[in-house]
XYZ file of C-alpha atoms in Angstrom:
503
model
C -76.307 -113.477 40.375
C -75.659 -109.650 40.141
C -71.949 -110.285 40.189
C -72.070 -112.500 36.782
C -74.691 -110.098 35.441
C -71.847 -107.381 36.126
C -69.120 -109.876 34.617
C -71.316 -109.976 31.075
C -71.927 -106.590 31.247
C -68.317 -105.656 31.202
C -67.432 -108.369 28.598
C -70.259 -106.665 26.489
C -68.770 -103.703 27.047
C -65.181 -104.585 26.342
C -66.127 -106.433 22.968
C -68.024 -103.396 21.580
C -65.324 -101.242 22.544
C -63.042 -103.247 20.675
C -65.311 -103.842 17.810
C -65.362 -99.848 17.647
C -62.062 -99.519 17.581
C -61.254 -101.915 14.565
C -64.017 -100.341 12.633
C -62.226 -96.328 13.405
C -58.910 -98.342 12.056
C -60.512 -99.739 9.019
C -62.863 -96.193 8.385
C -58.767 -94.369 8.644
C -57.327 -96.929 6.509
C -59.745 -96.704 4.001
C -60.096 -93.054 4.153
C -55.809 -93.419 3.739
C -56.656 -95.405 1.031
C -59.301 -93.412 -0.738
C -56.570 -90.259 -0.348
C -53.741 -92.296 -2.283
C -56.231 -92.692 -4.760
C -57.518 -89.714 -5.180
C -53.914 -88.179 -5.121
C -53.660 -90.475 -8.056
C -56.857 -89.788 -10.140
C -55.818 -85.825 -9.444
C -54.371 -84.673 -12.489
C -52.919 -82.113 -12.911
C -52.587 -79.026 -15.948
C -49.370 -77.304 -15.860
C -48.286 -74.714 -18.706
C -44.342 -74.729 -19.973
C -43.328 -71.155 -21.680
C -39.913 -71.511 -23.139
C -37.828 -69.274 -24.311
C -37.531 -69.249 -28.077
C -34.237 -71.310 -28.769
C -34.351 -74.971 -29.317
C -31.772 -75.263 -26.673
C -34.562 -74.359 -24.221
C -37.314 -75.779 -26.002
C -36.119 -79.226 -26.268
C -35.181 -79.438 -22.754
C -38.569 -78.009 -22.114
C -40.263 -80.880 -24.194
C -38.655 -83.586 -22.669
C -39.719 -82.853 -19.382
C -43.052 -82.152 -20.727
C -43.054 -85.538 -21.967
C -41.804 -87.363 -18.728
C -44.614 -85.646 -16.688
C -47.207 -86.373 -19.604
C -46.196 -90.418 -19.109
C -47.197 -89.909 -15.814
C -50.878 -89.283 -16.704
C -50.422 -85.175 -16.203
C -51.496 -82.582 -18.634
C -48.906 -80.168 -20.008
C -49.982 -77.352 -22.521
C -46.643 -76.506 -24.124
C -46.469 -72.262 -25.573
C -44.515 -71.099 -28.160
C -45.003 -69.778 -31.978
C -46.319 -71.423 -34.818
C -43.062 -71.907 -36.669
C -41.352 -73.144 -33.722
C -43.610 -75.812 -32.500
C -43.772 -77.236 -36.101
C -40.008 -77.541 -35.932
C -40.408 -79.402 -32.529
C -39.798 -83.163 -32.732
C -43.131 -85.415 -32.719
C -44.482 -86.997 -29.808
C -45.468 -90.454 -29.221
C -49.260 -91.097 -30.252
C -49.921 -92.357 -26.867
C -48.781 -88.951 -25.386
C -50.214 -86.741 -28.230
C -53.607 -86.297 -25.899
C -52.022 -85.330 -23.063
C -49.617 -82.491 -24.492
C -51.705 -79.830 -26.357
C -49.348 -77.046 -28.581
C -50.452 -74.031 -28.204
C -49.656 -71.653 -30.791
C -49.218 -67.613 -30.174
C -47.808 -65.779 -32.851
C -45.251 -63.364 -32.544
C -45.771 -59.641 -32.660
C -43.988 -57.947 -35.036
C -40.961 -55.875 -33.703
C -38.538 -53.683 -35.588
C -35.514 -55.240 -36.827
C -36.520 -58.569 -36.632
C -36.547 -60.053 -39.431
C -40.264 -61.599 -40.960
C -40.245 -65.101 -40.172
C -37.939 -64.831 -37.313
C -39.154 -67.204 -34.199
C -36.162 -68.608 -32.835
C -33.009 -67.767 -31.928
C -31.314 -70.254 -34.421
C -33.114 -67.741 -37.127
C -31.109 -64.737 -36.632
C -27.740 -63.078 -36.094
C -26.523 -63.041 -32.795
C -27.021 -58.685 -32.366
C -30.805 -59.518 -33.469
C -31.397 -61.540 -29.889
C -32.366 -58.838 -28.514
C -34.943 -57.979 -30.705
C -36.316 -61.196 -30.407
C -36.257 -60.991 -26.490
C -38.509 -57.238 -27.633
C -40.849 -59.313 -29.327
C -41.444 -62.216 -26.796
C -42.112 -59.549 -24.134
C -44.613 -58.427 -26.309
C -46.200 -62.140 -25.933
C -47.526 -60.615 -22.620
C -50.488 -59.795 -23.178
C -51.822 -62.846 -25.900
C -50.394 -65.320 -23.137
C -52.715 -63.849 -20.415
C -55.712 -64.282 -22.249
C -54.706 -68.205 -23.162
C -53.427 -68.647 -19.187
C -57.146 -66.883 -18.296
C -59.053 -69.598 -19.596
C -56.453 -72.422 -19.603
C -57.456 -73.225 -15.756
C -53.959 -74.354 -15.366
C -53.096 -75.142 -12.001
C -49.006 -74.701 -12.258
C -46.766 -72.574 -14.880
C -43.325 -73.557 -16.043
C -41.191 -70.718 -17.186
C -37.933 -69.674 -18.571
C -35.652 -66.884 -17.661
C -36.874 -64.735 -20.872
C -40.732 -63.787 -19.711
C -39.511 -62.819 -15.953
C -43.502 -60.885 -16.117
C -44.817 -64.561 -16.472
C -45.118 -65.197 -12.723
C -46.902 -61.854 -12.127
C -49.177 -62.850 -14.494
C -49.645 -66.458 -13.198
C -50.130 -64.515 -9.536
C -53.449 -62.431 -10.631
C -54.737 -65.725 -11.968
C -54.655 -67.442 -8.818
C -52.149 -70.056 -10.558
C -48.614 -71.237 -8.690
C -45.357 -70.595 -10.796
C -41.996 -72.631 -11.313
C -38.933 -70.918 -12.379
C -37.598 -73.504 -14.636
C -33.598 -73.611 -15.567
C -32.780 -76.085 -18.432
C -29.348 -74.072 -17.380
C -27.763 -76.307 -14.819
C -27.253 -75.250 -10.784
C -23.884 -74.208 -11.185
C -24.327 -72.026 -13.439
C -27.357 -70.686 -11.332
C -25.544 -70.683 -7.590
C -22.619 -68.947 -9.693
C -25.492 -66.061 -11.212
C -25.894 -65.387 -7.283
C -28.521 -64.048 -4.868
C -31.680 -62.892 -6.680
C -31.547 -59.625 -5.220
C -27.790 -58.894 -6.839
C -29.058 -59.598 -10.383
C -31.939 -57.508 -9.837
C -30.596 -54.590 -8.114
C -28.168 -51.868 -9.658
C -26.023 -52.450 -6.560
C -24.567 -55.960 -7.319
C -20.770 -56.352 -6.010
C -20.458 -57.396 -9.609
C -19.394 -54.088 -12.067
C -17.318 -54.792 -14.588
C -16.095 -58.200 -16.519
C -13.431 -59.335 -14.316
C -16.045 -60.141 -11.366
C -17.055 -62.723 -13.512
C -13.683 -64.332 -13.677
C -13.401 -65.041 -9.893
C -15.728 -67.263 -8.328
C -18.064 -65.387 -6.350
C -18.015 -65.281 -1.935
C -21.315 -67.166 -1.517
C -19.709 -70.028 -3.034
C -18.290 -71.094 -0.051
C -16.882 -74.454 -1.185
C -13.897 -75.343 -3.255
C -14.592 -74.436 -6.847
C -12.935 -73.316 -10.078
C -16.152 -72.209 -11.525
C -16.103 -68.897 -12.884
C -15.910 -67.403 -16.374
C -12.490 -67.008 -18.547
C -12.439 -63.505 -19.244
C -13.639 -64.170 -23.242
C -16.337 -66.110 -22.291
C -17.446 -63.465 -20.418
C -16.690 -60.398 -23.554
C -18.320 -62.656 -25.226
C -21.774 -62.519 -23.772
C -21.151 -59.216 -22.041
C -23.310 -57.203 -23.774
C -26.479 -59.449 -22.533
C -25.199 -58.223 -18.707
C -26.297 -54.450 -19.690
C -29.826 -53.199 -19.526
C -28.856 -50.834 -22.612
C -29.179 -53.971 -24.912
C -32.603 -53.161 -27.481
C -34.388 -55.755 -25.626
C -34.837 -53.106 -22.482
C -34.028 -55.658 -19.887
C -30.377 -57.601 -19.185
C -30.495 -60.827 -18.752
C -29.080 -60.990 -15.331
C -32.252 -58.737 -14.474
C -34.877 -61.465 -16.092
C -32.951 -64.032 -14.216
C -33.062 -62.084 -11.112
C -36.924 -61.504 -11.334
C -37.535 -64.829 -12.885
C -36.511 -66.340 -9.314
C -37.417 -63.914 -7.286
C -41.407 -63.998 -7.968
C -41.302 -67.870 -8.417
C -43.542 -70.139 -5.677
C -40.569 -72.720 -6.566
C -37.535 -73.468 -8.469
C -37.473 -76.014 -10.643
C -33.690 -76.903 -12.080
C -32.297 -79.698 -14.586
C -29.818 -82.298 -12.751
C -29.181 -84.174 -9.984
C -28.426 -83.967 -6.439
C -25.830 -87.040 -6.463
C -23.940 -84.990 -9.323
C -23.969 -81.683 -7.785
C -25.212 -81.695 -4.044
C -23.369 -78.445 -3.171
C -24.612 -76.476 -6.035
C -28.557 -77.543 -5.154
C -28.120 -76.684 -1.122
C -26.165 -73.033 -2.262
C -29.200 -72.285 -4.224
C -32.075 -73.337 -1.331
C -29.945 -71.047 0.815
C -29.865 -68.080 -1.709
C -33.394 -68.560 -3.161
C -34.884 -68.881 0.360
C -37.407 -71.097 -1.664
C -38.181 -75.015 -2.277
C -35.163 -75.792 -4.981
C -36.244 -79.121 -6.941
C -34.500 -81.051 -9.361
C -35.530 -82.696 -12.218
C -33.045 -85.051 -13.134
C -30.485 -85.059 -16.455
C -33.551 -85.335 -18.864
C -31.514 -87.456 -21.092
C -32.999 -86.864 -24.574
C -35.355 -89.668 -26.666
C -35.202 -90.010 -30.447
C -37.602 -88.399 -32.471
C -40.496 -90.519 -33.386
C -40.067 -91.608 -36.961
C -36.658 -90.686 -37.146
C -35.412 -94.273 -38.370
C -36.476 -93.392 -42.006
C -35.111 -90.442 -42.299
C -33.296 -90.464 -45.862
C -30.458 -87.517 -44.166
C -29.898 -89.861 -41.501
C -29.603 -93.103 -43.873
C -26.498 -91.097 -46.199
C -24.611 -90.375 -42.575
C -25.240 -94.172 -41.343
C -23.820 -95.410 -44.447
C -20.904 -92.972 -44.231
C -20.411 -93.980 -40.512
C -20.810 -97.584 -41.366
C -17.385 -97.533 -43.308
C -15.347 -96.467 -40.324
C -13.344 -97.821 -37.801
C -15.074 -98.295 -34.198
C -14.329 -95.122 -31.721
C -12.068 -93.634 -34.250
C -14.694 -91.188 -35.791
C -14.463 -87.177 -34.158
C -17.791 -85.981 -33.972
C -17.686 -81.948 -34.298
C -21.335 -79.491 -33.451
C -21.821 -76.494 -31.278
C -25.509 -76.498 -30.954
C -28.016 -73.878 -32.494
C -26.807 -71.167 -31.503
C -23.249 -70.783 -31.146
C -21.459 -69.795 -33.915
C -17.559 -70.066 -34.419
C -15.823 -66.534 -36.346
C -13.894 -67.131 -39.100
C -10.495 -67.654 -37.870
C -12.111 -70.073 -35.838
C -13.343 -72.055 -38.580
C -9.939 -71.974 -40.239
C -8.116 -73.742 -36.851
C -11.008 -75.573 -36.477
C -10.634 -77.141 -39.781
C -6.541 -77.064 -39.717
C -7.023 -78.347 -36.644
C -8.726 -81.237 -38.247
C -7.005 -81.976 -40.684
C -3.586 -82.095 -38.639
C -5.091 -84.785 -35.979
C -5.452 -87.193 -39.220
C -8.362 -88.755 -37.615
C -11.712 -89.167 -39.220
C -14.337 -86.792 -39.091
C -18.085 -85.865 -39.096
C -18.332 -82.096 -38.797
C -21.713 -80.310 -38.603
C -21.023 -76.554 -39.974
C -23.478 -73.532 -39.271
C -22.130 -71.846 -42.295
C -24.361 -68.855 -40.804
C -27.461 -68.007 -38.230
C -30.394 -67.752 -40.487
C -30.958 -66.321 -43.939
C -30.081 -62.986 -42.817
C -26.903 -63.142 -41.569
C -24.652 -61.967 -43.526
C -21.329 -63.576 -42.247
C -21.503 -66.626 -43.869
C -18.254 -69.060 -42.815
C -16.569 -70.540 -45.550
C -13.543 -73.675 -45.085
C -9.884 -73.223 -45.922
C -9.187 -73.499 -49.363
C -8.817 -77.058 -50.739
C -9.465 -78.318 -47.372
C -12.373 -80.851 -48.315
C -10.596 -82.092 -51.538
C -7.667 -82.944 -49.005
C -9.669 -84.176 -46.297
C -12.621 -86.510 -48.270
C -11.198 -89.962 -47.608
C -11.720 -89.466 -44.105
C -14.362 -86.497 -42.988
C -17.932 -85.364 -43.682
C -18.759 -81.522 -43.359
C -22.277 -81.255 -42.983
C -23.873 -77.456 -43.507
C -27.599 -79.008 -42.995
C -29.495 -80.306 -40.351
C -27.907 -83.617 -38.579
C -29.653 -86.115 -36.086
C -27.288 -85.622 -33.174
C -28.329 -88.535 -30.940
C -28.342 -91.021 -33.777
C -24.410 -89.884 -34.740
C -23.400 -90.219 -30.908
C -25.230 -93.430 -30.466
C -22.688 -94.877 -33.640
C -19.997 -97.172 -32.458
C -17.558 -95.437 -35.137
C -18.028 -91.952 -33.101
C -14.927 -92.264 -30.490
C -15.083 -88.500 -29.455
C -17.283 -85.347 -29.659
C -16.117 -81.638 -30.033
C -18.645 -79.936 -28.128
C -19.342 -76.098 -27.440
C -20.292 -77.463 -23.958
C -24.142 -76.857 -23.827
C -25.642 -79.283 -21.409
C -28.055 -81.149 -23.710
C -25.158 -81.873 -25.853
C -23.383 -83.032 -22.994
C -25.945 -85.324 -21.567
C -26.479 -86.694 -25.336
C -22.187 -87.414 -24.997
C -22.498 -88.900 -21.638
C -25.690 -91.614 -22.409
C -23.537 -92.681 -25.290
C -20.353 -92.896 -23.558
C -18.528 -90.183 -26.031
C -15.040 -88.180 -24.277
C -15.429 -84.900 -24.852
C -13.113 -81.900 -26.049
C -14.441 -78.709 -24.996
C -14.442 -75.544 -26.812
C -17.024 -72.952 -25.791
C -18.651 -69.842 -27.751
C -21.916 -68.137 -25.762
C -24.300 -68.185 -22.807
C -23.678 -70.693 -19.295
C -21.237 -72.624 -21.912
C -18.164 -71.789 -19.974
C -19.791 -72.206 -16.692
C -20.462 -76.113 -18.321
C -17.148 -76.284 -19.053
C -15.699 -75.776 -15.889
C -17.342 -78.376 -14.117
C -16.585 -80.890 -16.510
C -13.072 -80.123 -16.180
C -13.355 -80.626 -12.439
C -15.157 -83.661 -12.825
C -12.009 -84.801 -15.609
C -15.211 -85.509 -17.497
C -13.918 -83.346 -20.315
C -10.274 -81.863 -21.266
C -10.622 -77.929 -23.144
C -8.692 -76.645 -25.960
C -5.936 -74.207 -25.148
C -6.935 -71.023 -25.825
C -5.528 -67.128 -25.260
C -6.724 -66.259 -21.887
C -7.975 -62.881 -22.916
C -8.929 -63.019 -26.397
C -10.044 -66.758 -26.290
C -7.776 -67.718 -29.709
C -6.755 -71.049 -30.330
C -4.360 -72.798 -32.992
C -4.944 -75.520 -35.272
C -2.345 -77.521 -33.267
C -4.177 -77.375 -29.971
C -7.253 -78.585 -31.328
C -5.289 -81.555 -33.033
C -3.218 -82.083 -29.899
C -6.459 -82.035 -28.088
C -8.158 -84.375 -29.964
C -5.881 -86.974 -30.210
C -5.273 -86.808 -26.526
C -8.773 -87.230 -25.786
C -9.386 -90.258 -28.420
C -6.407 -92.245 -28.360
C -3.340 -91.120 -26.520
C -2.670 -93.255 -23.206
C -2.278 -89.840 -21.180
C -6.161 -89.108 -21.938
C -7.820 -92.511 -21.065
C -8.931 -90.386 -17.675
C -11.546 -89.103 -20.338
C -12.505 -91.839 -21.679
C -13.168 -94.017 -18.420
C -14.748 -91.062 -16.326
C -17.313 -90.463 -19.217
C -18.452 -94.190 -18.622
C -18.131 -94.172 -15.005
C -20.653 -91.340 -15.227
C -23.259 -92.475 -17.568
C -25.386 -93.973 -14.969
C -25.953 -91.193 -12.488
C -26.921 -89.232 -16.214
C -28.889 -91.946 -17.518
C -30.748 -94.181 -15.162
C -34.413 -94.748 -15.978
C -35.176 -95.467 -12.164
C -33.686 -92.702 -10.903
C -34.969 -90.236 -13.079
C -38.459 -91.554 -12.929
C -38.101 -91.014 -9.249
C -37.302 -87.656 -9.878
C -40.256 -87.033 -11.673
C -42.557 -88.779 -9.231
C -41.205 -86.254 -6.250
C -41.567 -83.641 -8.919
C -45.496 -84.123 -9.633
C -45.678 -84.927 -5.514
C -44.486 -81.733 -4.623
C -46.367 -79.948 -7.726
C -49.601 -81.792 -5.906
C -49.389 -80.872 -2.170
C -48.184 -76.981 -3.093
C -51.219 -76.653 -4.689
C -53.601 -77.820 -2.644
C -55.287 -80.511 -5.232
């Protein structure tokens, strides 16, 4: 009798052991389960501080925008002017993207009215740099009682991540510029310090020794004269840019960079190594048409123009807000034109903001000769909708990246003729990638002809020898343009954003 009272004994034993055990599984899967959840519910407030040109804003916005979708909130900075210049958002993502309007302290020689880069000459940058450094101190007292839990922000306000610091609040270093362009910058530490192996111009030219891969990314010598005098810290905004790059990254908790590892997957590991930091991308951040844009009566006039033409044969000509051709430029441009004999929609900056006082004018009699077949355009045009046209076979591009991505999504070859900033950086990887062919141009003084840019043209939309173009562009379009993988992007993005901070 004792042995069977021992036999149930152990059987009890055994069965509430095992009972215990499949409750401790179900209490860790449900506390698994109540995590997820939670991770989900946690939403999170991050703060985007671009730098005043809609080259960086609009890059800025979209990503504020994919993040928004994903049930985050973004508060997105910048001046009055510029944010009601911004393109609308969608009603359903209106509540979760507040604008937050600072207005710009007034700075000597900047002309009143002045918020974006697209407003002034090119010398009055700087004093536009002068007067978003003076932003400072407003911007502290919004982060202060913002209780933000991340900031986003550009290369312009390198104090930004100090500020975030005190405030107990992580900070991204984020790049609309493209990692190329950044592992080509270099180590923080050179940009900041007065000791760089870089001194003059012609470092810029080569490509640099922590590049360690094959590469033919580096500067032309113009590109770099061109932009050289942002390299000094004796420009009137006080700093270089180099230094508010160097800083920017330096006193970042992360880096946060437009693109794609499967595009550039040397580019993204040189900069882990040389930022010593988490690197994340972000995807292409292909851009979405303005909401409402459909009605617009300057759009309707260019869709009936483009209507008329043949399919692909249309040349699509803008260099972006900011870069602005000299005259001789303009001249070849429009020779250049004129000489391909293929139809054209050209979108002139005729100058950079009321006060400039170079204002470009066309060769003489050039429009009377060339009205059957070309548009010039001196006001505002909807980009995307022109690229998205089936008449558009081509786009002459100054290289900047949104542009490019715009080209790409639509499946438009691109010539390449660059003016200012990481344009020639662009450039040069596109060329690799026989993504894009560039006009010949003087190696030191960066001239062209109006036959090169007809030559180039017509090689790039028609000519047998240029169908490399062509093809590439739409071989490409889905690593740019995929919905699943840039969601995914965005989902490690907000992941990562989530577990650095602790929420």
């Amino acid at each position: 009798m004792a042995t069977v009272y021992a036999r149930l004994g152990k059987e009890l034993f055994l069965n509430i052991h095992n009972i215990s055990r499949t409750v401790r599984k179900e209490e860790v899967a449900l506390a698994a389960a109540k995590k997820m959840a939670q991770d989900k519910e946690t939403v999170l407030h991050i703060v985007m501080l671009p730098w005043l040109a809609f080259g960086h804003m609009i890059p800025n916005l979209e990503l504020a925008k994919l993040i928004a979708e994903k049930g985050q909130r973004v508060s997105f900075v910048s001046t009055p002017r510029n944010i009601e210049r911004l393109p609308k958002v969608s009603q359903n993502l209106a509540t979760l993207i507040n604008f937050v309007k600072l207005p710009l302290p007034k700075v000597q020689n900047l002309p009143q009215n002045a918020e974006a880069t697209t407003d002034v000459p090119y010398d009055a940058v700087q004093y536009l740099k002068k007067a978003y450094d003076a932003l400072e101190e407003p911007f502290t007292r919004f982060l202060q009682s913002s209780k933000a839990d991340w900031l986003f922000y550009d290369f312009i306000p390198f104090w930004a991540p100090s500020v975030a610091s005190k405030l107990g609040i992580k900070s991204a270093f984020y790049s609309i510029c493209t990692s190329p362009f950044l592992g080509f910058l270099g180590p923080p530490s050179f940009l900041i310090d007065n000791d760089s192996p870089r001194q003059k111009p012609e470092d810029y030219i080569v490509v640099p020794p922590w590049v360690t891969f094959p590469s033919t990314v580096a500067f032309r010598y113009y590109e770099i004269m061109r932009i050289v005098d942002s390299l000094s810290s004796q420009n009137n905004s006080g700093f270089s840019d180099t230094y508010r790059y160097g800083a920017s990254i330096q006193n970042c908790d992360i880096a946060v960079v437009r693109g794609c590892t499967e595009f550039e997957p040397e580019w993204f590991h040189l900069l882990e190594n040389i930022y010593q930091k988490p690197v994340l991308p972000v995807g292409q951040l292909p851009s979405t048409a303005p909401v409402g844009s459909e009605d617009n009566e300057t759009w309707r006039w260019m869709k009936d123009w483009l209507d008329k033409q043949a399919r692909g044969s249309v040349v699509y000509v803008a260099f972006g807000s900011e870069a602005k051709p000299t005259q001789d430029e303009v001249t070849e441009i429009a020779l250049g034109l004129e000489k391909s004999e293929l139809p054209f929609f050209w979108v002139l900056r005729v100058q950079r903001g009321p006060f400039d006082p170079d204002v470009l004018r066309l060769p003489e009699g050039f429009e009377e000769r060339t009205k059957a077949r070309g548009v010039v355009c001196t006001s505002w045009a909807p980009q995307l909708k022109i690229l998205e046209h089936v008449a558009v076979g081509g786009f002459l591009t100054h290289s900047g990246w949104t542009s490019v991505v715009e080209a790409i999504q639509n499946e438009k070859p691109l010539v390449l003729l660059t003016f200012l900033a990481d344009q020639g950086i662009n450039a040069r990887v596109l060329e690799e990638k026989k993504m894009g062919y560039s006009v010949p141009r003087d190696e030191r003084d960066g001239s062209f002809s109006s036959d090169s840019v007809a030559e180039s043209l017509k090689l790039v939309l028609v000519e047998e020898e240029g169908k490399i173009y062509r093809e590439r562009i739409k071989e490409m379009k889905d690593l740019f343009v995929n919905g699943e993988r840039q969601n995914r992007y965005i989902d490690n993005l907000i992941h990562n954003l989530k577990k650095l901070s602790n929420v």
